[in-house]
Short mmCIF file of C-alpha atoms in Angstrom, two decimals:
data_model
loop_
_atom_site.label_atom_id
_atom_site.label_comp_id
_atom_site.label_asym_id
_atom_site.label_seq_id
_atom_site.Cartn_x
_atom_site.Cartn_y
_atom_site.Cartn_z
CA MET A 1 -80.59 108.87 -126.64
CA ALA A 2 -81.95 111.15 -129.33
CA ALA A 3 -80.99 114.78 -129.09
CA PRO A 4 -83.61 117.55 -129.44
CA LEU A 5 -84.36 118.25 -133.11
CA THR A 6 -84.01 121.90 -134.02
CA GLN A 7 -83.30 122.08 -137.78
CA ASN A 8 -85.19 121.29 -140.93
CA MET A 9 -85.84 117.59 -141.80
CA ALA A 10 -84.31 118.29 -145.21
CA LEU A 11 -80.96 118.98 -143.52
CA LEU A 12 -81.11 115.59 -141.79
CA LEU A 13 -81.76 113.98 -145.16
CA ASN A 14 -79.00 115.92 -146.96
CA ASN A 15 -81.53 118.12 -148.78
CA LYS A 16 -82.03 115.32 -151.35
CA MET A 17 -84.22 112.70 -149.72
CA GLN A 18 -87.79 112.40 -148.59
CA LEU A 19 -88.93 110.24 -145.73
CA PHE A 20 -91.67 108.48 -147.73
CA SER A 21 -90.82 106.83 -151.04
CA GLY A 22 -94.26 107.32 -152.60
CA LYS A 23 -97.59 109.03 -152.22
CA VAL A 24 -99.08 108.81 -148.75
CA ASP A 25 -102.72 108.01 -147.94
CA LYS A 26 -103.56 110.83 -145.51
CA THR A 27 -106.73 109.09 -144.31
CA ILE A 28 -104.66 106.47 -142.47
CA PRO A 29 -103.93 107.28 -138.79
CA TRP A 30 -100.17 107.27 -139.23
CA HIS A 31 -99.38 108.14 -135.63
CA SER A 32 -101.32 105.08 -134.45
CA VAL A 33 -99.51 102.99 -137.08
CA LEU A 34 -96.17 104.21 -135.73
CA GLU A 35 -97.19 103.44 -132.14
CA THR A 36 -98.38 99.94 -133.10
CA LEU A 37 -95.13 99.13 -134.90
CA CYS A 38 -93.16 100.15 -131.83
CA GLN A 39 -95.45 98.27 -129.45
CA VAL A 40 -95.28 94.94 -131.30
CA GLY A 41 -91.48 95.07 -131.14
CA CYS A 42 -90.22 96.28 -134.52
CA CYS A 43 -86.71 97.71 -134.63
CA SER A 44 -86.29 101.29 -135.83
CA ARG A 45 -85.30 100.23 -139.34
CA CYS A 46 -88.39 98.04 -139.68
CA VAL A 47 -90.59 100.83 -138.29
CA LEU A 48 -89.41 103.16 -141.05
CA ARG A 49 -89.51 100.35 -143.61
CA LEU A 50 -93.13 99.44 -142.84
CA LEU A 51 -94.09 103.11 -142.79
CA GLY A 52 -92.99 103.16 -146.43
CA ALA A 53 -89.79 105.15 -145.92
CA ASN A 54 -87.14 105.61 -148.57
CA ILE A 55 -84.32 103.02 -148.46
CA ASP A 56 -81.74 105.81 -148.13
CA ILE A 57 -83.39 106.84 -144.87
CA ILE A 58 -83.72 103.27 -143.58
CA CYS A 59 -80.01 102.65 -144.14
CA LYS A 60 -78.80 105.68 -142.21
CA PRO A 61 -76.50 104.91 -139.23
CA THR A 62 -78.31 103.24 -136.34
CA GLU A 63 -78.26 106.28 -134.05
CA VAL A 64 -79.82 108.45 -136.78
CA VAL A 65 -82.57 105.90 -137.50
CA ASP A 66 -83.36 105.51 -133.78
CA ALA A 67 -83.56 109.28 -133.36
CA ILE A 68 -85.84 109.70 -136.40
CA VAL A 69 -88.29 107.16 -134.96
CA ASP A 70 -88.13 108.68 -131.47
CA ASN A 71 -88.86 112.15 -132.76
CA LEU A 72 -91.55 111.05 -135.23
CA LYS A 73 -93.58 109.93 -132.21
CA SER A 74 -94.56 113.57 -131.98
CA GLU A 75 -97.90 113.50 -133.77
CA GLN A 76 -97.56 117.03 -135.14
CA LEU A 77 -94.05 116.36 -136.45
CA LEU A 78 -95.14 113.17 -138.22
CA LEU A 79 -98.11 115.03 -139.72
CA ASN A 80 -95.83 117.76 -141.02
CA VAL A 81 -93.51 115.20 -142.62
CA ILE A 82 -96.42 113.40 -144.29
CA GLU A 83 -97.83 116.65 -145.63
CA GLY A 84 -94.41 117.73 -146.87
CA CYS A 85 -94.19 120.72 -144.55
CA THR A 86 -90.88 121.96 -143.15
CA SER A 87 -90.15 121.33 -139.53
CA GLN A 88 -87.39 122.18 -137.08
CA ILE A 89 -85.17 119.05 -137.16
CA GLU A 90 -81.43 118.52 -136.96
CA ASP A 91 -79.17 115.51 -137.34
CA PRO A 92 -79.64 113.83 -133.95
CA CYS A 93 -76.22 112.19 -134.04
CA ASN A 94 -74.27 115.15 -135.37
CA SER A 95 -71.91 112.46 -136.68
CA GLU A 96 -70.04 112.32 -139.98
CA LEU A 97 -69.23 108.61 -139.67
CA SER A 98 -70.87 106.32 -142.23
CA HIS A 99 -72.38 102.97 -141.25
CA THR A 100 -69.27 101.22 -142.63
CA GLU A 101 -66.91 103.42 -140.63
CA GLN A 102 -68.93 102.88 -137.48
CA TYR A 103 -68.67 99.12 -138.01
CA ALA A 104 -64.92 99.26 -138.61
CA ALA A 105 -64.39 101.37 -135.50
CA SER A 106 -66.41 99.00 -133.29
CA GLU A 107 -64.62 96.01 -131.77
CA GLU A 108 -67.65 94.51 -130.04
CA PRO A 109 -71.19 93.92 -131.35
CA LEU A 110 -73.42 96.86 -130.50
CA ALA A 111 -75.90 96.22 -127.70
CA HIS A 112 -79.55 95.75 -128.65
CA PRO A 113 -82.58 95.97 -126.35
CA GLU A 114 -84.49 93.09 -127.97
CA ILE A 115 -84.76 91.10 -131.18
CA CYS A 116 -86.95 92.72 -133.82
CA VAL A 117 -90.25 90.88 -134.29
CA THR A 118 -90.20 91.51 -138.05
CA CYS A 119 -86.64 91.15 -139.37
CA ILE A 120 -85.66 88.75 -136.52
CA GLY A 121 -82.44 90.65 -135.95
CA LEU A 122 -81.31 90.70 -139.59
CA LEU A 123 -81.25 94.51 -139.72
CA GLN A 124 -79.83 95.01 -136.24
CA ASP A 125 -76.18 95.81 -135.75
CA TYR A 126 -75.32 92.83 -133.55
CA HIS A 127 -76.42 90.43 -136.29
CA ASN A 128 -74.71 92.33 -139.11
CA LYS A 129 -71.36 92.36 -137.32
CA ARG A 130 -71.52 88.65 -136.52
CA CYS A 131 -72.52 87.77 -140.09
CA ILE A 132 -69.83 89.94 -141.67
CA ASP A 133 -67.18 88.43 -139.43
CA GLN A 134 -68.24 84.92 -140.49
CA ILE A 135 -68.15 85.93 -144.17
CA ARG A 136 -64.61 87.25 -143.78
CA GLN A 137 -63.48 84.06 -142.02
CA LYS A 138 -65.05 81.85 -144.70
CA VAL A 139 -63.44 83.75 -147.59
CA GLU A 140 -60.04 83.74 -145.86
CA LYS A 141 -60.30 80.01 -145.21
CA GLU A 142 -61.21 79.18 -148.83
CA GLN A 143 -58.36 81.39 -150.16
CA PHE A 144 -60.17 82.63 -153.26
CA GLU A 145 -58.61 85.12 -155.67
CA TYR A 146 -61.11 87.91 -156.37
CA ASP A 147 -61.24 91.55 -157.44
CA SER A 148 -64.90 92.10 -156.48
CA PHE A 149 -67.82 90.19 -154.99
CA ARG A 150 -71.61 89.92 -154.92
CA CYS A 151 -73.94 88.55 -152.26
CA SER A 152 -76.93 86.22 -152.47
CA ILE A 153 -78.89 86.15 -149.23
CA TYR A 154 -81.54 83.53 -148.44
CA LEU A 155 -83.94 84.50 -145.65
CA PRO A 156 -86.14 82.14 -143.63
CA LEU A 157 -89.84 82.12 -144.42
CA SER A 158 -90.40 83.45 -140.91
CA VAL A 159 -89.57 86.93 -142.22
CA VAL A 160 -92.61 86.79 -144.53
CA LEU A 161 -94.79 85.24 -141.81
CA ARG A 162 -93.92 87.84 -139.20
CA GLU A 163 -94.19 90.76 -141.58
CA HIS A 164 -97.66 89.58 -142.51
CA ALA A 165 -98.55 89.31 -138.83
CA VAL A 166 -97.62 92.97 -138.36
CA PHE A 167 -99.76 93.94 -141.35
CA VAL A 168 -102.71 92.11 -139.82
CA GLU A 169 -102.28 94.16 -136.63
CA LEU A 170 -102.11 97.38 -138.63
CA ALA A 171 -105.19 96.45 -140.66
CA LYS A 172 -107.22 96.71 -137.46
CA LEU A 173 -106.51 100.44 -137.36
CA HIS A 174 -107.85 101.33 -140.80
CA PRO A 175 -109.28 99.32 -143.75
CA ASN A 176 -106.97 101.09 -146.23
CA ILE A 177 -103.96 99.50 -144.56
CA ARG A 178 -104.54 96.28 -146.51
CA GLY A 179 -104.46 98.08 -149.85
CA GLU A 180 -101.55 100.27 -148.74
CA TYR A 181 -99.37 97.34 -147.68
CA MET A 182 -100.53 93.82 -148.49
CA SER A 183 -101.43 94.17 -152.16
CA GLN A 184 -98.55 96.50 -153.06
CA GLN A 185 -95.62 95.36 -150.98
CA GLY A 186 -93.31 95.12 -153.94
CA SER A 187 -93.62 98.82 -154.78
CA LYS A 188 -94.23 100.45 -151.39
CA ILE A 189 -92.31 98.42 -148.82
CA VAL A 190 -88.55 98.00 -149.04
CA SER A 191 -87.70 94.34 -148.44
CA VAL A 192 -85.49 93.09 -145.61
CA LYS A 193 -83.13 91.65 -148.24
CA GLU A 194 -82.66 95.02 -149.97
CA VAL A 195 -81.92 96.79 -146.70
CA TRP A 196 -79.52 94.04 -145.58
CA LYS A 197 -77.53 94.31 -148.80
CA ARG A 198 -77.39 98.10 -148.59
CA LEU A 199 -76.25 97.97 -144.96
CA SER A 200 -73.85 95.04 -145.18
CA GLY A 201 -72.40 95.58 -148.65
CA PRO A 202 -70.10 98.49 -147.70
CA ALA A 203 -69.11 96.77 -144.45
CA ILE A 204 -68.20 93.57 -146.31
CA GLU A 205 -66.21 95.70 -148.77
CA CYS A 206 -64.27 97.05 -145.81
CA GLN A 207 -63.50 93.54 -144.54
CA LEU A 208 -62.71 91.90 -147.89
CA ARG A 209 -61.02 95.01 -149.33
CA ALA A 210 -62.84 94.58 -152.62
CA PRO A 211 -65.83 96.37 -154.21
CA PHE A 212 -69.38 95.04 -154.08
CA LYS A 213 -70.65 94.58 -157.68
CA ALA A 214 -73.97 93.19 -158.87
CA PHE A 215 -72.37 91.12 -161.67
CA SER A 216 -69.16 90.00 -160.02
CA PRO A 217 -67.92 86.47 -160.92
CA PHE A 218 -67.29 85.86 -157.20
CA GLU A 219 -70.52 85.11 -155.32
CA ILE A 220 -71.00 84.75 -151.57
CA GLU A 221 -74.19 82.86 -150.59
CA ILE A 222 -75.54 83.41 -147.08
CA MET A 223 -78.28 81.05 -145.89
CA HIS A 224 -80.16 82.26 -142.79
CA VAL A 225 -82.25 79.83 -140.75
CA LEU A 226 -84.77 80.09 -137.90
CA THR A 227 -86.32 77.00 -136.36
CA GLN A 228 -88.74 78.73 -133.97
CA ASP A 229 -91.60 79.26 -136.45
CA LYS A 230 -91.44 75.97 -138.36
CA GLN A 231 -94.49 74.45 -136.72
CA VAL A 232 -96.77 77.44 -137.22
CA LEU A 233 -95.47 77.86 -140.78
CA SER A 234 -96.47 74.30 -141.63
CA GLN A 235 -99.89 74.83 -140.05
CA VAL A 236 -100.54 78.12 -141.85
CA ILE A 237 -99.35 76.80 -145.20
CA SER A 238 -101.30 73.55 -145.02
CA GLU A 239 -104.48 75.43 -144.04
CA VAL A 240 -104.22 77.73 -147.04
CA LYS A 241 -103.43 74.81 -149.31
CA ASP A 242 -106.46 72.92 -148.06
CA ALA A 243 -108.69 75.61 -149.56
CA PRO A 244 -110.48 74.75 -152.86
CA LYS A 245 -108.15 74.97 -155.84
CA LYS A 246 -107.98 74.05 -159.47
CA HIS A 247 -107.70 70.34 -160.26
CA ARG A 248 -104.20 69.12 -161.03
CA SER A 249 -103.52 65.88 -162.87
CA ARG A 250 -101.77 62.97 -161.23
CA THR A 251 -99.01 63.17 -163.86
CA ALA A 252 -98.34 66.84 -163.06
CA LEU A 253 -98.16 66.06 -159.33
CA LYS A 254 -95.71 63.21 -159.89
CA ARG A 255 -93.55 65.37 -162.13
CA GLU A 256 -93.44 68.06 -159.46
CA HIS A 257 -92.68 65.42 -156.84
CA VAL A 258 -89.62 64.20 -158.76
CA LYS A 259 -88.42 67.76 -159.29
CA GLN A 260 -88.66 68.58 -155.59
CA GLN A 261 -86.91 65.34 -154.60
CA ARG A 262 -83.95 66.26 -156.81
CA GLU A 263 -83.82 69.75 -155.31
CA THR A 264 -83.92 68.34 -151.78
CA LEU A 265 -81.09 65.90 -152.55
CA ARG A 266 -79.01 68.71 -154.04
CA LEU A 267 -79.47 70.89 -150.97
CA GLU A 268 -78.66 68.03 -148.60
CA LYS A 269 -75.54 67.17 -150.61
CA ASP A 270 -74.36 70.78 -150.32
CA GLY A 271 -74.96 70.70 -146.57
CA VAL A 272 -77.76 73.25 -146.77
CA GLU A 273 -80.78 73.02 -144.51
CA VAL A 274 -83.78 72.05 -146.64
CA PRO A 275 -86.33 74.91 -146.66
CA ASP A 276 -89.75 74.52 -145.11
CA GLN A 277 -91.95 72.30 -147.24
CA LEU A 278 -95.62 71.54 -147.62
CA SER A 279 -97.73 68.83 -149.21
CA ILE A 280 -100.25 68.97 -152.00
CA ASP A 281 -103.28 66.73 -151.71
CA GLY A 282 -104.52 64.96 -154.80
CA LYS A 283 -105.49 61.37 -155.51
CA GLY A 284 -103.23 59.90 -152.90
CA VAL A 285 -100.18 61.85 -154.02
CA ALA A 286 -98.54 64.22 -151.53
CA PRO A 287 -95.25 65.44 -152.98
CA PRO A 288 -93.06 67.87 -151.00
CA ILE A 289 -92.81 71.36 -152.48
CA LYS A 290 -90.23 74.03 -151.73
CA MET A 291 -92.07 77.18 -150.72
CA GLY A 292 -90.58 80.47 -151.82
CA PRO A 293 -91.16 83.86 -150.16
CA GLN A 294 -93.26 85.26 -153.00
CA GLU A 295 -95.47 82.18 -153.12
CA LEU A 296 -95.96 82.25 -149.35
CA ARG A 297 -96.82 85.95 -149.46
CA LYS A 298 -99.54 85.31 -152.04
CA LEU A 299 -100.97 82.47 -149.97
CA LEU A 300 -101.07 84.53 -146.79
CA ILE A 301 -102.99 87.36 -148.46
CA ASN A 302 -105.78 84.85 -149.21
CA LEU A 303 -106.00 83.72 -145.58
CA PRO A 304 -108.63 85.64 -143.55
CA ASP A 305 -107.05 87.92 -140.96
CA ALA A 306 -109.17 86.52 -138.12
CA ARG A 307 -108.05 82.97 -138.82
CA PHE A 308 -104.42 84.01 -139.23
CA SER A 309 -104.53 85.79 -135.85
CA GLU A 310 -105.73 82.57 -134.23
CA LEU A 311 -102.63 80.80 -135.54
CA PHE A 312 -100.04 83.53 -135.10
CA GLN A 313 -99.94 86.98 -133.51
CA ALA A 314 -97.10 89.44 -133.73
CA THR A 315 -98.01 90.93 -130.36
CA THR A 316 -97.64 87.65 -128.46
CA THR A 317 -95.14 85.63 -130.51
CA LYS A 318 -91.84 87.32 -129.79
CA PRO A 319 -88.69 85.77 -131.32
CA THR A 320 -86.73 83.88 -128.66
CA SER A 321 -83.53 84.17 -130.68
CA GLY A 322 -82.31 85.93 -133.78
CA CYS A 323 -81.65 84.35 -137.15
CA ASP A 324 -78.76 81.93 -137.31
CA ILE A 325 -76.36 81.81 -140.22
CA GLY A 326 -76.88 78.27 -141.52
CA THR A 327 -74.24 78.14 -144.24
CA ILE A 328 -71.96 80.50 -146.11
CA LYS A 329 -70.82 79.32 -149.54
CA CYS A 330 -68.33 80.92 -151.92
CA ASN A 331 -68.69 80.37 -155.66
CA TYR A 332 -66.51 81.62 -158.48
CA THR A 333 -67.37 81.48 -162.18
CA SER A 334 -65.81 78.50 -163.95
CA LEU A 335 -62.34 78.79 -165.46
CA TYR A 336 -61.62 77.17 -168.86
CA LEU A 337 -58.23 75.94 -170.09
CA ALA A 338 -57.89 74.64 -173.65
CA GLY A 339 -55.15 73.17 -175.77
CA ARG A 340 -54.16 70.10 -177.80
CA TYR A 341 -52.76 66.78 -176.70
CA ASN A 342 -50.77 64.05 -178.37
CA LYS A 343 -51.01 60.49 -177.09
CA TYR A 344 -48.07 58.18 -177.79
CA SER A 345 -49.08 55.12 -175.78
CA ARG A 346 -51.22 52.27 -177.13
CA MET A 347 -52.25 51.32 -173.59
CA LEU A 348 -53.86 54.55 -172.42
CA CYS A 349 -57.55 55.50 -172.41
CA GLN A 350 -58.73 59.06 -172.93
CA THR A 351 -60.92 59.28 -169.82
CA PRO A 352 -61.06 57.12 -166.65
CA TRP A 353 -62.27 53.65 -167.65
CA ILE A 354 -64.60 52.40 -164.92
CA ILE A 355 -66.86 49.35 -165.24
CA ASP A 356 -69.17 48.32 -162.36
CA GLY A 357 -67.33 50.65 -160.04
CA GLU A 358 -63.92 49.15 -160.85
CA LYS A 359 -61.19 51.17 -162.54
CA LYS A 360 -59.73 49.17 -165.43
CA MET A 361 -56.58 51.20 -166.11
CA ASN A 362 -54.24 53.02 -163.75
CA THR A 363 -54.59 56.43 -165.37
CA SER A 364 -55.91 58.25 -168.43
CA VAL A 365 -55.15 61.24 -170.65
CA GLU A 366 -57.70 63.27 -168.69
CA GLU A 367 -56.07 62.51 -165.33
CA ILE A 368 -52.52 63.10 -166.59
CA ILE A 369 -53.49 66.56 -167.86
CA THR A 370 -56.08 67.63 -165.29
CA GLN A 371 -54.50 66.68 -161.96
CA PRO A 372 -51.38 68.92 -162.17
CA LEU A 373 -53.53 71.83 -163.37
CA ASN A 374 -56.05 71.48 -160.58
CA CYS A 375 -53.30 71.35 -157.95
CA MET A 376 -52.67 75.01 -158.76
CA ILE A 377 -56.19 76.16 -159.71
CA ARG A 378 -57.91 74.22 -156.89
CA GLY A 379 -61.40 73.85 -158.34
CA ASP A 380 -64.11 71.87 -156.58
CA GLU A 381 -64.53 69.74 -159.70
CA THR A 382 -63.12 69.41 -163.22
CA ARG A 383 -64.83 68.50 -166.50
CA PHE A 384 -62.75 67.30 -169.44
CA ALA A 385 -64.02 67.47 -173.03
CA SER A 386 -62.27 66.88 -176.33
CA SER A 387 -62.98 67.15 -180.03
CA GLY A 388 -63.75 63.46 -180.53
CA ARG A 389 -61.91 60.58 -178.91
CA GLU A 390 -59.63 57.67 -179.73
CA ASP A 391 -59.48 54.03 -178.63
CA VAL A 392 -57.11 52.84 -175.93
CA ASP A 393 -54.70 51.27 -178.47
CA VAL A 394 -54.73 54.21 -180.91
CA ARG A 395 -52.10 56.94 -180.84
CA THR A 396 -52.86 60.63 -181.52
CA LEU A 397 -50.11 62.30 -183.56
CA GLY A 398 -49.74 65.40 -185.74
CA ASN A 399 -50.93 68.68 -184.24
CA GLY A 400 -52.85 66.81 -181.55
CA ARG A 401 -56.48 66.57 -180.50
CA PRO A 402 -58.16 69.78 -179.19
CA PHE A 403 -59.44 69.61 -175.61
CA VAL A 404 -60.89 71.91 -172.96
CA ILE A 405 -61.10 71.57 -169.16
CA GLU A 406 -63.68 73.36 -167.04
CA PHE A 407 -62.59 74.09 -163.46
CA ILE A 408 -65.71 74.53 -161.35
CA ASN A 409 -65.45 77.05 -158.52
CA PRO A 410 -61.70 77.71 -158.95
CA ARG A 411 -59.80 79.30 -156.07
CA ARG A 412 -57.19 80.65 -158.45
CA HIS A 413 -58.08 82.17 -161.78
CA LYS A 414 -55.40 84.78 -162.46
CA LEU A 415 -53.17 82.75 -164.76
CA GLY A 416 -50.71 84.73 -166.86
CA LEU A 417 -48.85 83.43 -169.90
CA GLU A 418 -45.85 82.43 -167.82
CA ALA A 419 -47.97 80.49 -165.32
CA VAL A 420 -49.78 78.62 -168.13
CA ALA A 421 -46.48 77.82 -169.88
CA LYS A 422 -45.07 76.49 -166.62
CA LEU A 423 -48.13 74.25 -166.13
CA GLN A 424 -47.76 72.88 -169.68
CA GLN A 425 -44.07 72.15 -169.10
CA GLU A 426 -44.89 70.41 -165.80
CA ILE A 427 -47.37 68.07 -167.53
CA ASN A 428 -45.01 67.27 -170.40
CA SER A 429 -42.07 66.55 -168.12
CA SER A 430 -44.11 64.20 -165.92
CA THR A 431 -44.83 61.58 -168.62
CA LYS A 432 -43.72 60.28 -172.02
CA ASP A 433 -47.19 59.05 -172.92
CA VAL A 434 -48.88 62.44 -173.35
CA LYS A 435 -47.76 65.83 -174.62
CA VAL A 436 -49.76 69.07 -174.31
CA ASN A 437 -49.44 71.96 -176.77
CA ASP A 438 -51.00 75.44 -177.06
CA LEU A 439 -52.35 75.45 -173.48
CA GLN A 440 -54.28 78.69 -172.89
CA VAL A 441 -57.09 80.28 -170.89
CA VAL A 442 -60.25 80.70 -172.99
CA GLU A 443 -63.67 82.23 -172.54
CA LYS A 444 -66.71 79.98 -172.22
CA GLU A 445 -67.98 81.03 -175.66
CA LYS A 446 -64.80 79.67 -177.28
CA THR A 447 -65.49 76.17 -175.94
CA ARG A 448 -68.29 75.81 -178.49
CA LEU A 449 -65.65 75.61 -181.21
CA LEU A 450 -64.71 72.25 -179.78
CA LYS A 451 -68.09 70.79 -180.77
CA ASP A 452 -67.96 72.42 -184.19
CA GLY A 453 -64.54 70.85 -184.76
CA GLU A 454 -66.00 67.36 -184.46
CA GLU A 455 -67.89 67.99 -187.73
CA ASN A 456 -65.50 70.28 -189.64
CA LYS A 457 -61.97 69.28 -188.68
CA THR A 458 -59.67 67.32 -190.99
CA LYS A 459 -58.32 63.97 -189.79
CA ARG A 460 -55.52 61.87 -191.23
CA TYR A 461 -55.34 58.19 -190.34
CA PHE A 462 -52.35 55.84 -190.61
CA ALA A 463 -52.73 52.07 -190.36
CA LEU A 464 -50.55 48.98 -190.80
CA CYS A 465 -52.37 46.50 -193.07
CA TRP A 466 -51.60 42.78 -193.46
CA SER A 467 -52.68 40.43 -196.24
CA SER A 468 -52.60 36.62 -196.29
CA SER A 469 -51.75 36.62 -200.00
CA TYR A 470 -48.92 38.33 -201.88
CA LEU A 471 -49.76 41.86 -203.12
CA THR A 472 -48.19 43.02 -206.38
CA ALA A 473 -47.42 46.62 -207.29
CA ASP A 474 -50.27 46.59 -209.87
CA MET A 475 -52.77 45.51 -207.22
CA LEU A 476 -51.70 48.37 -204.91
CA GLN A 477 -51.99 50.89 -207.77
CA GLN A 478 -55.52 49.68 -208.56
CA LEU A 479 -56.44 50.06 -204.86
CA ASP A 480 -55.02 53.61 -204.76
CA ALA A 481 -56.95 54.56 -207.91
CA LYS A 482 -60.19 53.18 -206.49
CA MET A 483 -59.78 55.11 -203.21
CA ALA A 484 -58.96 58.32 -205.11
CA THR A 485 -62.17 57.95 -207.14
CA ILE A 486 -64.27 57.44 -204.00
CA THR A 487 -62.69 60.48 -202.29
CA HIS A 488 -63.23 62.67 -205.37
CA LYS A 489 -66.93 61.75 -205.57
CA LYS A 490 -67.43 62.61 -201.90
CA GLU A 491 -65.82 66.02 -202.37
CA ILE A 492 -68.02 66.82 -205.38
CA GLY A 493 -71.14 65.65 -203.57
CA SER A 494 -70.50 67.84 -200.56
CA GLY A 495 -69.60 70.89 -202.64
CA ASN A 496 -66.46 71.42 -200.55
CA GLU A 497 -62.83 70.75 -201.20
CA VAL A 498 -60.76 69.17 -198.47
CA ASP A 499 -58.40 71.69 -196.89
CA ALA A 500 -55.43 69.77 -195.56
CA HIS A 501 -54.31 72.79 -193.53
CA ARG A 502 -57.69 73.60 -191.94
CA GLN A 503 -57.31 74.95 -188.42
CA ALA A 504 -59.13 73.02 -185.70
CA PRO A 505 -60.31 74.88 -182.54
CA PHE A 506 -57.58 76.22 -180.26
#
């Protein structure tokens, strides 16, 4: 329960923050807006969010946010805040605990009266705790090495649908509501995703014991799903799409169809629920299209409020359950190992030799080198590339052929010089057919040298030649002289002299 407020609002907001993030239209009946938001079933964070509050206020601890909303129901107090006047308000919680500390101190999910009609529980404590626990379990199970992390959160389209439904209710109070909210959401309304990241980021830091950074190589993807609104979403989207629109060629529709099919297959392969889709009519072609939140928001603005209310109403369509966490995926930036290899066998291919699904040789240079490395690095996939290639029956001598291996989504990436040297020794001691030299961790930019080496590197070939007739010493001298002349002409024509000691990549 909120305590009586007796000090200045500025004290509650640390003397640095304002409740509203921008200019306020004083012609709008804000007290009625506040009452409507509470009546339709918005949680306290969404009430402040849709009022246009500053994100620092929205992300205050739950008890503070609840108390702010409870006390703003006083019409005079809300008017004073809007007009920038001082008012007698104190911190209703009188608590120094941050949101992260409150989470860490709580063993059970906090109770909640009902699921928010707008954020569908995403900004309520019970959901945050459950989601953060699942993130921790996933990261521990995958056993990634990481010094920091970043989050990518994918919300169901229901969040956009329900937020729009609330705006439609508010638009009945005053015509300026549409201009205040619908056409300027990006600048005036803090998104659910932004608030979720601000709330959950510190709590995830606490659980993973690593800092949250926007450009961390370690990414955690959280896919939220909600099946309740799928039917009405399809109906609303198809109705908007049935409206007159610019003509699109059959070729453009087919191209989009192929693109969406590939995206759907990729999502299904990754075990991700395919987002809500819609069809485009046009000359018998109806390709599925993935609908994004921004695209849906633009479509909904063009749908008349009266018609939208017939299809969906925030006041009557309460969420029966909160958002579910569909999938959590962990991704780490690729790791690259480069070096040189010598091949001593005349019965060994460079890469797996597969024809019609059948493997022709037991192993390959790629497998001999890559498999021991990946046992330690544990990437989801490996990609082997080299500076050129040789035939199965051709040996590779001298300094060796440069190669690089990309380890996609590696669990281990902290490889010191000793660890790399040990891996190289393990490969070399496991076979007499291949030897690895100069194994090292490289940056992605350095891998481009491999391609340049195919054009600029110096090669030296040795061959055993046989002749059916006897070759005299004079004949061999004439052959050497002829080859020397040809080589000299090529050097002059190119303007470059051959450097026998030129360094190839790595």
